[in-house]
PDB file of N, CA and C in Angstrom:
ATOM      1  N   MET A   1      40.344   4.357  -6.365  1.00 59.00           N
ATOM      2  CA  MET A   1      39.544   5.138  -7.283  1.00 59.00           C
ATOM      3  C   MET A   1      38.900   4.197  -8.302  1.00 59.00           C
ATOM      4  N   SER A   2      37.706   4.530  -8.709  1.00 63.00           N
ATOM      5  CA  SER A   2      36.970   3.703  -9.658  1.00 63.00           C
ATOM      6  C   SER A   2      37.436   3.932 -11.078  1.00 63.00           C
ATOM      7  N   ALA A   3      37.332   2.904 -11.873  1.00 73.00           N
ATOM      8  CA  ALA A   3      37.653   3.017 -13.296  1.00 73.00           C
ATOM      9  C   ALA A   3      36.522   3.774 -13.997  1.00 73.00           C
ATOM     10  N   PRO A   4      36.821   4.478 -15.066  1.00 76.00           N
ATOM     11  CA  PRO A   4      35.761   5.163 -15.810  1.00 76.00           C
ATOM     12  C   PRO A   4      34.687   4.168 -16.247  1.00 76.00           C
ATOM     13  N   GLY A   5      33.451   4.568 -16.106  1.00 82.00           N
ATOM     14  CA  GLY A   5      32.339   3.693 -16.464  1.00 82.00           C
ATOM     15  C   GLY A   5      31.907   2.750 -15.354  1.00 82.00           C
ATOM     16  N   ASP A   6      32.646   2.721 -14.241  1.00 88.00           N
ATOM     17  CA  ASP A   6      32.281   1.863 -13.110  1.00 88.00           C
ATOM     18  C   ASP A   6      31.097   2.509 -12.392  1.00 88.00           C
ATOM     19  N   ARG A   7      29.981   1.835 -12.350  1.00 91.00           N
ATOM     20  CA  ARG A   7      28.752   2.405 -11.796  1.00 91.00           C
ATOM     21  C   ARG A   7      28.524   2.017 -10.346  1.00 91.00           C
ATOM     22  N   ARG A   8      29.537   1.443  -9.703  1.00 94.00           N
ATOM     23  CA  ARG A   8      29.393   1.056  -8.299  1.00 94.00           C
ATOM     24  C   ARG A   8      29.532   2.272  -7.395  1.00 94.00           C
ATOM     25  N   LEU A   9      28.977   2.142  -6.196  1.00 94.00           N
ATOM     26  CA  LEU A   9      29.075   3.223  -5.215  1.00 94.00           C
ATOM     27  C   LEU A   9      30.489   3.283  -4.638  1.00 94.00           C
ATOM     28  N   PRO A  10      30.902   4.458  -4.186  1.00 94.00           N
ATOM     29  CA  PRO A  10      32.209   4.571  -3.525  1.00 94.00           C
ATOM     30  C   PRO A  10      32.238   3.792  -2.210  1.00 94.00           C
ATOM     31  N   ALA A  11      33.445   3.487  -1.753  1.00 94.00           N
ATOM     32  CA  ALA A  11      33.644   2.680  -0.537  1.00 94.00           C
ATOM     33  C   ALA A  11      33.009   3.310   0.691  1.00 94.00           C
ATOM     34  N   ARG A  12      32.853   4.619   0.728  1.00 95.00           N
ATOM     35  CA  ARG A  12      32.276   5.272   1.914  1.00 95.00           C
ATOM     36  C   ARG A  12      30.822   4.841   2.166  1.00 95.00           C
ATOM     37  N   PHE A  13      30.194   4.226   1.185  1.00 95.00           N
ATOM     38  CA  PHE A  13      28.816   3.758   1.338  1.00 95.00           C
ATOM     39  C   PHE A  13      28.733   2.308   1.822  1.00 95.00           C
ATOM     40  N   THR A  14      29.862   1.714   2.184  1.00 94.00           N
ATOM     41  CA  THR A  14      29.878   0.314   2.602  1.00 94.00           C
ATOM     42  C   THR A  14      28.948   0.059   3.785  1.00 94.00           C
ATOM     43  N   LEU A  15      29.043   0.858   4.839  1.00 93.00           N
ATOM     44  CA  LEU A  15      28.205   0.626   6.024  1.00 93.00           C
ATOM     45  C   LEU A  15      26.718   0.758   5.717  1.00 93.00           C
ATOM     46  N   PRO A  16      26.258   1.851   5.099  1.00 95.00           N
ATOM     47  CA  PRO A  16      24.813   1.931   4.854  1.00 95.00           C
ATOM     48  C   PRO A  16      24.287   0.861   3.898  1.00 95.00           C
ATOM     49  N   VAL A  17      25.064   0.504   2.871  1.00 96.00           N
ATOM     50  CA  VAL A  17      24.596  -0.522   1.934  1.00 96.00           C
ATOM     51  C   VAL A  17      24.589  -1.891   2.614  1.00 96.00           C
ATOM     52  N   THR A  18      25.628  -2.181   3.394  1.00 95.00           N
ATOM     53  CA  THR A  18      25.663  -3.436   4.151  1.00 95.00           C
ATOM     54  C   THR A  18      24.484  -3.495   5.118  1.00 95.00           C
ATOM     55  N   GLY A  19      24.272  -2.427   5.858  1.00 95.00           N
ATOM     56  CA  GLY A  19      23.158  -2.382   6.805  1.00 95.00           C
ATOM     57  C   GLY A  19      21.812  -2.525   6.137  1.00 95.00           C
ATOM     58  N   PHE A  20      21.652  -1.883   4.990  1.00 96.00           N
ATOM     59  CA  PHE A  20      20.392  -1.946   4.253  1.00 96.00           C
ATOM     60  C   PHE A  20      20.084  -3.372   3.821  1.00 96.00           C
ATOM     61  N   ILE A  21      21.067  -4.026   3.205  1.00 96.00           N
ATOM     62  CA  ILE A  21      20.867  -5.395   2.716  1.00 96.00           C
ATOM     63  C   ILE A  21      20.725  -6.377   3.882  1.00 96.00           C
ATOM     64  N   LEU A  22      21.601  -6.278   4.869  1.00 95.00           N
ATOM     65  CA  LEU A  22      21.553  -7.184   6.021  1.00 95.00           C
ATOM     66  C   LEU A  22      20.232  -7.068   6.771  1.00 95.00           C
ATOM     67  N   SER A  23      19.818  -5.849   7.081  1.00 96.00           N
ATOM     68  CA  SER A  23      18.573  -5.667   7.824  1.00 96.00           C
ATOM     69  C   SER A  23      17.365  -6.082   6.991  1.00 96.00           C
ATOM     70  N   GLY A  24      17.414  -5.846   5.689  1.00 96.00           N
ATOM     71  CA  GLY A  24      16.306  -6.262   4.826  1.00 96.00           C
ATOM     72  C   GLY A  24      16.129  -7.769   4.795  1.00 96.00           C
ATOM     73  N   ILE A  25      17.233  -8.489   4.621  1.00 97.00           N
ATOM     74  CA  ILE A  25      17.165  -9.957   4.579  1.00 97.00           C
ATOM     75  C   ILE A  25      16.735 -10.521   5.928  1.00 97.00           C
ATOM     76  N   MET A  26      17.333 -10.015   7.000  1.00 96.00           N
ATOM     77  CA  MET A  26      16.994 -10.545   8.330  1.00 96.00           C
ATOM     78  C   MET A  26      15.533 -10.277   8.687  1.00 96.00           C
ATOM     79  N   THR A  27      15.052  -9.060   8.428  1.00 97.00           N
ATOM     80  CA  THR A  27      13.679  -8.747   8.826  1.00 97.00           C
ATOM     81  C   THR A  27      12.646  -9.463   7.970  1.00 97.00           C
ATOM     82  N   ILE A  28      12.935  -9.681   6.696  1.00 97.00           N
ATOM     83  CA  ILE A  28      11.948 -10.403   5.876  1.00 97.00           C
ATOM     84  C   ILE A  28      11.836 -11.856   6.332  1.00 97.00           C
ATOM     85  N   MET A  29      12.970 -12.440   6.717  1.00 97.00           N
ATOM     86  CA  MET A  29      12.950 -13.828   7.203  1.00 97.00           C
ATOM     87  C   MET A  29      12.244 -13.921   8.561  1.00 97.00           C
ATOM     88  N   ILE A  30      12.657 -13.092   9.495  1.00 97.00           N
ATOM     89  CA  ILE A  30      12.119 -13.175  10.854  1.00 97.00           C
ATOM     90  C   ILE A  30      10.642 -12.792  10.893  1.00 97.00           C
ATOM     91  N   SER A  31      10.265 -11.721  10.195  1.00 97.00           N
ATOM     92  CA  SER A  31       8.855 -11.327  10.199  1.00 97.00           C
ATOM     93  C   SER A  31       8.001 -12.374   9.496  1.00 97.00           C
ATOM     94  N   GLY A  32       8.549 -12.998   8.463  1.00 97.00           N
ATOM     95  CA  GLY A  32       7.799 -14.047   7.775  1.00 97.00           C
ATOM     96  C   GLY A  32       7.548 -15.248   8.665  1.00 97.00           C
ATOM     97  N   ILE A  33       8.570 -15.693   9.359  1.00 97.00           N
ATOM     98  CA  ILE A  33       8.417 -16.833  10.264  1.00 97.00           C
ATOM     99  C   ILE A  33       7.467 -16.488  11.410  1.00 97.00           C
ATOM    100  N   SER A  34       7.653 -15.329  12.015  1.00 97.00           N
ATOM    101  CA  SER A  34       6.799 -14.928  13.136  1.00 97.00           C
ATOM    102  C   SER A  34       5.342 -14.778  12.716  1.00 97.00           C
ATOM    103  N   THR A  35       5.129 -14.146  11.568  1.00 97.00           N
ATOM    104  CA  THR A  35       3.760 -13.956  11.084  1.00 97.00           C
ATOM    105  C   THR A  35       3.130 -15.295  10.720  1.00 97.00           C
ATOM    106  N   LEU A  36       3.899 -16.172  10.110  1.00 97.00           N
ATOM    107  CA  LEU A  36       3.387 -17.493   9.754  1.00 97.00           C
ATOM    108  C   LEU A  36       3.017 -18.289  11.003  1.00 97.00           C
ATOM    109  N   LEU A  37       3.864 -18.241  12.030  1.00 97.00           N
ATOM    110  CA  LEU A  37       3.563 -18.963  13.266  1.00 97.00           C
ATOM    111  C   LEU A  37       2.337 -18.385  13.973  1.00 97.00           C
ATOM    112  N   ALA A  38       2.176 -17.076  13.892  1.00 97.00           N
ATOM    113  CA  ALA A  38       1.044 -16.433  14.567  1.00 97.00           C
ATOM    114  C   ALA A  38      -0.272 -16.649  13.828  1.00 97.00           C
ATOM    115  N   LEU A  39      -0.240 -16.630  12.495  1.00 97.00           N
ATOM    116  CA  LEU A  39      -1.488 -16.657  11.730  1.00 97.00           C
ATOM    117  C   LEU A  39      -1.713 -17.944  10.949  1.00 97.00           C
ATOM    118  N   GLY A  40      -0.635 -18.698  10.702  1.00 97.00           N
ATOM    119  CA  GLY A  40      -0.749 -19.868   9.848  1.00 97.00           C
ATOM    120  C   GLY A  40      -0.765 -19.446   8.395  1.00 97.00           C
ATOM    121  N   PRO A  41      -0.594 -20.412   7.496  1.00 97.00           N
ATOM    122  CA  PRO A  41      -0.594 -20.074   6.065  1.00 97.00           C
ATOM    123  C   PRO A  41      -1.991 -19.661   5.612  1.00 97.00           C
ATOM    124  N   GLY A  42      -2.034 -18.773   4.655  1.00 96.00           N
ATOM    125  CA  GLY A  42      -3.319 -18.359   4.114  1.00 96.00           C
ATOM    126  C   GLY A  42      -3.320 -16.899   3.713  1.00 96.00           C
ATOM    127  N   PRO A  43      -4.469 -16.419   3.307  1.00 97.00           N
ATOM    128  CA  PRO A  43      -4.566 -15.050   2.800  1.00 97.00           C
ATOM    129  C   PRO A  43      -4.253 -13.978   3.858  1.00 97.00           C
ATOM    130  N   GLU A  44      -4.620 -14.236   5.102  1.00 97.00           N
ATOM    131  CA  GLU A  44      -4.333 -13.254   6.149  1.00 97.00           C
ATOM    132  C   GLU A  44      -2.818 -13.109   6.352  1.00 97.00           C
ATOM    133  N   PHE A  45      -2.108 -14.228   6.309  1.00 97.00           N
ATOM    134  CA  PHE A  45      -0.652 -14.191   6.398  1.00 97.00           C
ATOM    135  C   PHE A  45      -0.070 -13.348   5.265  1.00 97.00           C
ATOM    136  N   LEU A  46      -0.527 -13.594   4.043  1.00 96.00           N
ATOM    137  CA  LEU A  46       0.000 -12.864   2.889  1.00 96.00           C
ATOM    138  C   LEU A  46      -0.319 -11.375   2.956  1.00 96.00           C
ATOM    139  N   ALA A  47      -1.438 -11.025   3.567  1.00 97.00           N
ATOM    140  CA  ALA A  47      -1.808  -9.618   3.687  1.00 97.00           C
ATOM    141  C   ALA A  47      -1.019  -8.909   4.787  1.00 97.00           C
ATOM    142  N   ARG A  48      -0.702  -9.612   5.845  1.00 97.00           N
ATOM    143  CA  ARG A  48      -0.052  -8.974   6.996  1.00 97.00           C
ATOM    144  C   ARG A  48       1.469  -9.021   6.969  1.00 97.00           C
ATOM    145  N   TRP A  49       2.045  -9.988   6.280  1.00 97.00           N
ATOM    146  CA  TRP A  49       3.504 -10.123   6.272  1.00 97.00           C
ATOM    147  C   TRP A  49       4.203  -8.869   5.744  1.00 97.00           C
ATOM    148  N   PRO A  50       3.792  -8.284   4.620  1.00 97.00           N
ATOM    149  CA  PRO A  50       4.493  -7.085   4.150  1.00 97.00           C
ATOM    150  C   PRO A  50       4.474  -5.934   5.162  1.00 97.00           C
ATOM    151  N   VAL A  51       3.368  -5.772   5.860  1.00 97.00           N
ATOM    152  CA  VAL A  51       3.275  -4.714   6.873  1.00 97.00           C
ATOM    153  C   VAL A  51       4.213  -5.017   8.040  1.00 97.00           C
ATOM    154  N   ALA A  52       4.237  -6.268   8.465  1.00 97.00           N
ATOM    155  CA  ALA A  52       5.143  -6.674   9.541  1.00 97.00           C
ATOM    156  C   ALA A  52       6.588  -6.483   9.127  1.00 97.00           C
ATOM    157  N   TRP A  53       6.902  -6.829   7.885  1.00 97.00           N
ATOM    158  CA  TRP A  53       8.266  -6.692   7.397  1.00 97.00           C
ATOM    159  C   TRP A  53       8.700  -5.234   7.344  1.00 97.00           C
ATOM    160  N   LEU A  54       7.896  -4.385   6.724  1.00 97.00           N
ATOM    161  CA  LEU A  54       8.286  -2.982   6.592  1.00 97.00           C
ATOM    162  C   LEU A  54       8.393  -2.279   7.940  1.00 97.00           C
ATOM    163  N   SER A  55       7.472  -2.581   8.844  1.00 96.00           N
ATOM    164  CA  SER A  55       7.536  -1.937  10.159  1.00 96.00           C
ATOM    165  C   SER A  55       8.764  -2.403  10.944  1.00 96.00           C
ATOM    166  N   SER A  56       9.163  -3.651  10.791  1.00 97.00           N
ATOM    167  CA  SER A  56      10.367  -4.110  11.477  1.00 97.00           C
ATOM    168  C   SER A  56      11.630  -3.588  10.804  1.00 97.00           C
ATOM    169  N   TRP A  57      11.608  -3.428   9.484  1.00 97.00           N
ATOM    170  CA  TRP A  57      12.766  -2.919   8.763  1.00 97.00           C
ATOM    171  C   TRP A  57      13.046  -1.461   9.120  1.00 97.00           C
ATOM    172  N   VAL A  58      11.984  -0.701   9.354  1.00 97.00           N
ATOM    173  CA  VAL A  58      12.140   0.704   9.741  1.00 97.00           C
ATOM    174  C   VAL A  58      12.942   0.831  11.038  1.00 97.00           C
ATOM    175  N   ILE A  59      12.799  -0.128  11.920  1.00 97.00           N
ATOM    176  CA  ILE A  59      13.557  -0.134  13.181  1.00 97.00           C
ATOM    177  C   ILE A  59      14.929  -0.780  12.981  1.00 97.00           C
ATOM    178  N   ALA A  60      14.985  -1.868  12.246  1.00 97.00           N
ATOM    179  CA  ALA A  60      16.223  -2.641  12.114  1.00 97.00           C
ATOM    180  C   ALA A  60      17.312  -1.904  11.348  1.00 97.00           C
ATOM    181  N   PHE A  61      16.967  -1.197  10.288  1.00 97.00           N
ATOM    182  CA  PHE A  61      17.996  -0.557   9.470  1.00 97.00           C
ATOM    183  C   PHE A  61      18.799   0.479  10.258  1.00 97.00           C
ATOM    184  N   PRO A  62      18.170   1.450  10.917  1.00 96.00           N
ATOM    185  CA  PRO A  62      18.990   2.386  11.698  1.00 96.00           C
ATOM    186  C   PRO A  62      19.716   1.714  12.867  1.00 96.00           C
ATOM    187  N   THR A  63      19.102   0.683  13.427  1.00 96.00           N
ATOM    188  CA  THR A  63      19.758  -0.043  14.514  1.00 96.00           C
ATOM    189  C   THR A  63      21.048  -0.680  14.031  1.00 96.00           C
ATOM    190  N   VAL A  64      21.014  -1.314  12.859  1.00 96.00           N
ATOM    191  CA  VAL A  64      22.204  -1.936  12.299  1.00 96.00           C
ATOM    192  C   VAL A  64      23.285  -0.886  12.026  1.00 96.00           C
ATOM    193  N   LEU A  65      22.893   0.280  11.554  1.00 95.00           N
ATOM    194  CA  LEU A  65      23.874   1.336  11.277  1.00 95.00           C
ATOM    195  C   LEU A  65      24.618   1.758  12.542  1.00 95.00           C
ATOM    196  N   VAL A  66      23.922   1.738  13.674  1.00 96.00           N
ATOM    197  CA  VAL A  66      24.547   2.111  14.943  1.00 96.00           C
ATOM    198  C   VAL A  66      25.333   0.944  15.534  1.00 96.00           C
ATOM    199  N   VAL A  67      24.763  -0.238  15.486  1.00 96.00           N
ATOM    200  CA  VAL A  67      25.327  -1.390  16.183  1.00 96.00           C
ATOM    201  C   VAL A  67      26.474  -2.060  15.414  1.00 96.00           C
ATOM    202  N   LEU A  68      26.414  -2.105  14.090  1.00 94.00           N
ATOM    203  CA  LEU A  68      27.418  -2.831  13.313  1.00 94.00           C
ATOM    204  C   LEU A  68      28.854  -2.356  13.571  1.00 94.00           C
ATOM    205  N   PRO A  69      29.137  -1.055  13.612  1.00 94.00           N
ATOM    206  CA  PRO A  69      30.518  -0.661  13.927  1.00 94.00           C
ATOM    207  C   PRO A  69      30.963  -1.102  15.326  1.00 94.00           C
ATOM    208  N   ILE A  70      30.055  -1.106  16.281  1.00 96.00           N
ATOM    209  CA  ILE A  70      30.373  -1.556  17.645  1.00 96.00           C
ATOM    210  C   ILE A  70      30.686  -3.045  17.629  1.00 96.00           C
ATOM    211  N   VAL A  71      29.876  -3.808  16.936  1.00 95.00           N
ATOM    212  CA  VAL A  71      30.090  -5.257  16.830  1.00 95.00           C
ATOM    213  C   VAL A  71      31.425  -5.550  16.150  1.00 95.00           C
ATOM    214  N   ARG A  72      31.748  -4.814  15.102  1.00 94.00           N
ATOM    215  CA  ARG A  72      33.036  -5.023  14.418  1.00 94.00           C
ATOM    216  C   ARG A  72      34.209  -4.782  15.364  1.00 94.00           C
ATOM    217  N   ARG A  73      34.114  -3.747  16.201  1.00 96.00           N
ATOM    218  CA  ARG A  73      35.190  -3.485  17.159  1.00 96.00           C
ATOM    219  C   ARG A  73      35.306  -4.609  18.179  1.00 96.00           C
ATOM    220  N   ILE A  74      34.181  -5.092  18.681  1.00 97.00           N
ATOM    221  CA  ILE A  74      34.189  -6.191  19.652  1.00 97.00           C
ATOM    222  C   ILE A  74      34.802  -7.440  19.024  1.00 97.00           C
ATOM    223  N   VAL A  75      34.374  -7.758  17.809  1.00 96.00           N
ATOM    224  CA  VAL A  75      34.881  -8.947  17.118  1.00 96.00           C
ATOM    225  C   VAL A  75      36.383  -8.819  16.867  1.00 96.00           C
ATOM    226  N   SER A  76      36.846  -7.621  16.526  1.00 95.00           N
ATOM    227  CA  SER A  76      38.281  -7.448  16.263  1.00 95.00           C
ATOM    228  C   SER A  76      39.126  -7.660  17.513  1.00 95.00           C
ATOM    229  N   ARG A  77      38.520  -7.519  18.691  1.00 96.00           N
ATOM    230  CA  ARG A  77      39.231  -7.791  19.942  1.00 96.00           C
ATOM    231  C   ARG A  77      39.236  -9.274  20.296  1.00 96.00           C
ATOM    232  N   ILE A  78      38.305 -10.004  19.724  1.00 97.00           N
ATOM    233  CA  ILE A  78      38.171 -11.433  20.023  1.00 97.00           C
ATOM    234  C   ILE A  78      38.911 -12.298  19.004  1.00 97.00           C
ATOM    235  N   ILE A  79      38.880 -11.878  17.733  1.00 96.00           N
ATOM    236  CA  ILE A  79      39.431 -12.677  16.630  1.00 96.00           C
ATOM    237  C   ILE A  79      40.792 -12.112  16.209  1.00 96.00           C
ATOM    238  N   ALA A  80      41.771 -12.993  16.065  1.00 94.00           N
ATOM    239  CA  ALA A  80      43.099 -12.576  15.595  1.00 94.00           C
ATOM    240  C   ALA A  80      43.024 -12.206  14.114  1.00 94.00           C
ATOM    241  N   PRO A  81      43.782 -11.189  13.689  1.00 87.00           N
ATOM    242  CA  PRO A  81      43.794 -10.843  12.262  1.00 87.00           C
ATOM    243  C   PRO A  81      44.428 -11.975  11.452  1.00 87.00           C
ATOM    244  N   PRO A  82      44.048 -12.074  10.178  1.00 86.00           N
ATOM    245  CA  PRO A  82      44.598 -13.159   9.331  1.00 86.00           C
ATOM    246  C   PRO A  82      46.075 -13.004   9.087  1.00 86.00           C
TER     247      PRO A  82
END
């Protein structure tokens, strides 16, 4: 239970918050590199990168929400507990 005045989200939000942050960081990096390689540096890159990022994030975030619990189960079968 949280202490009074604690403004953090409850533990039940761990998966969506993890997925949101993880997918956001991964898609901004990957879309940036891909867009840069496709267009090169310049104004066109700067104009298209945000669109590429948001469109990829729309797919990545729900995908992570579905896939992350499966990956955790697979990893728990491969890695011994501490």
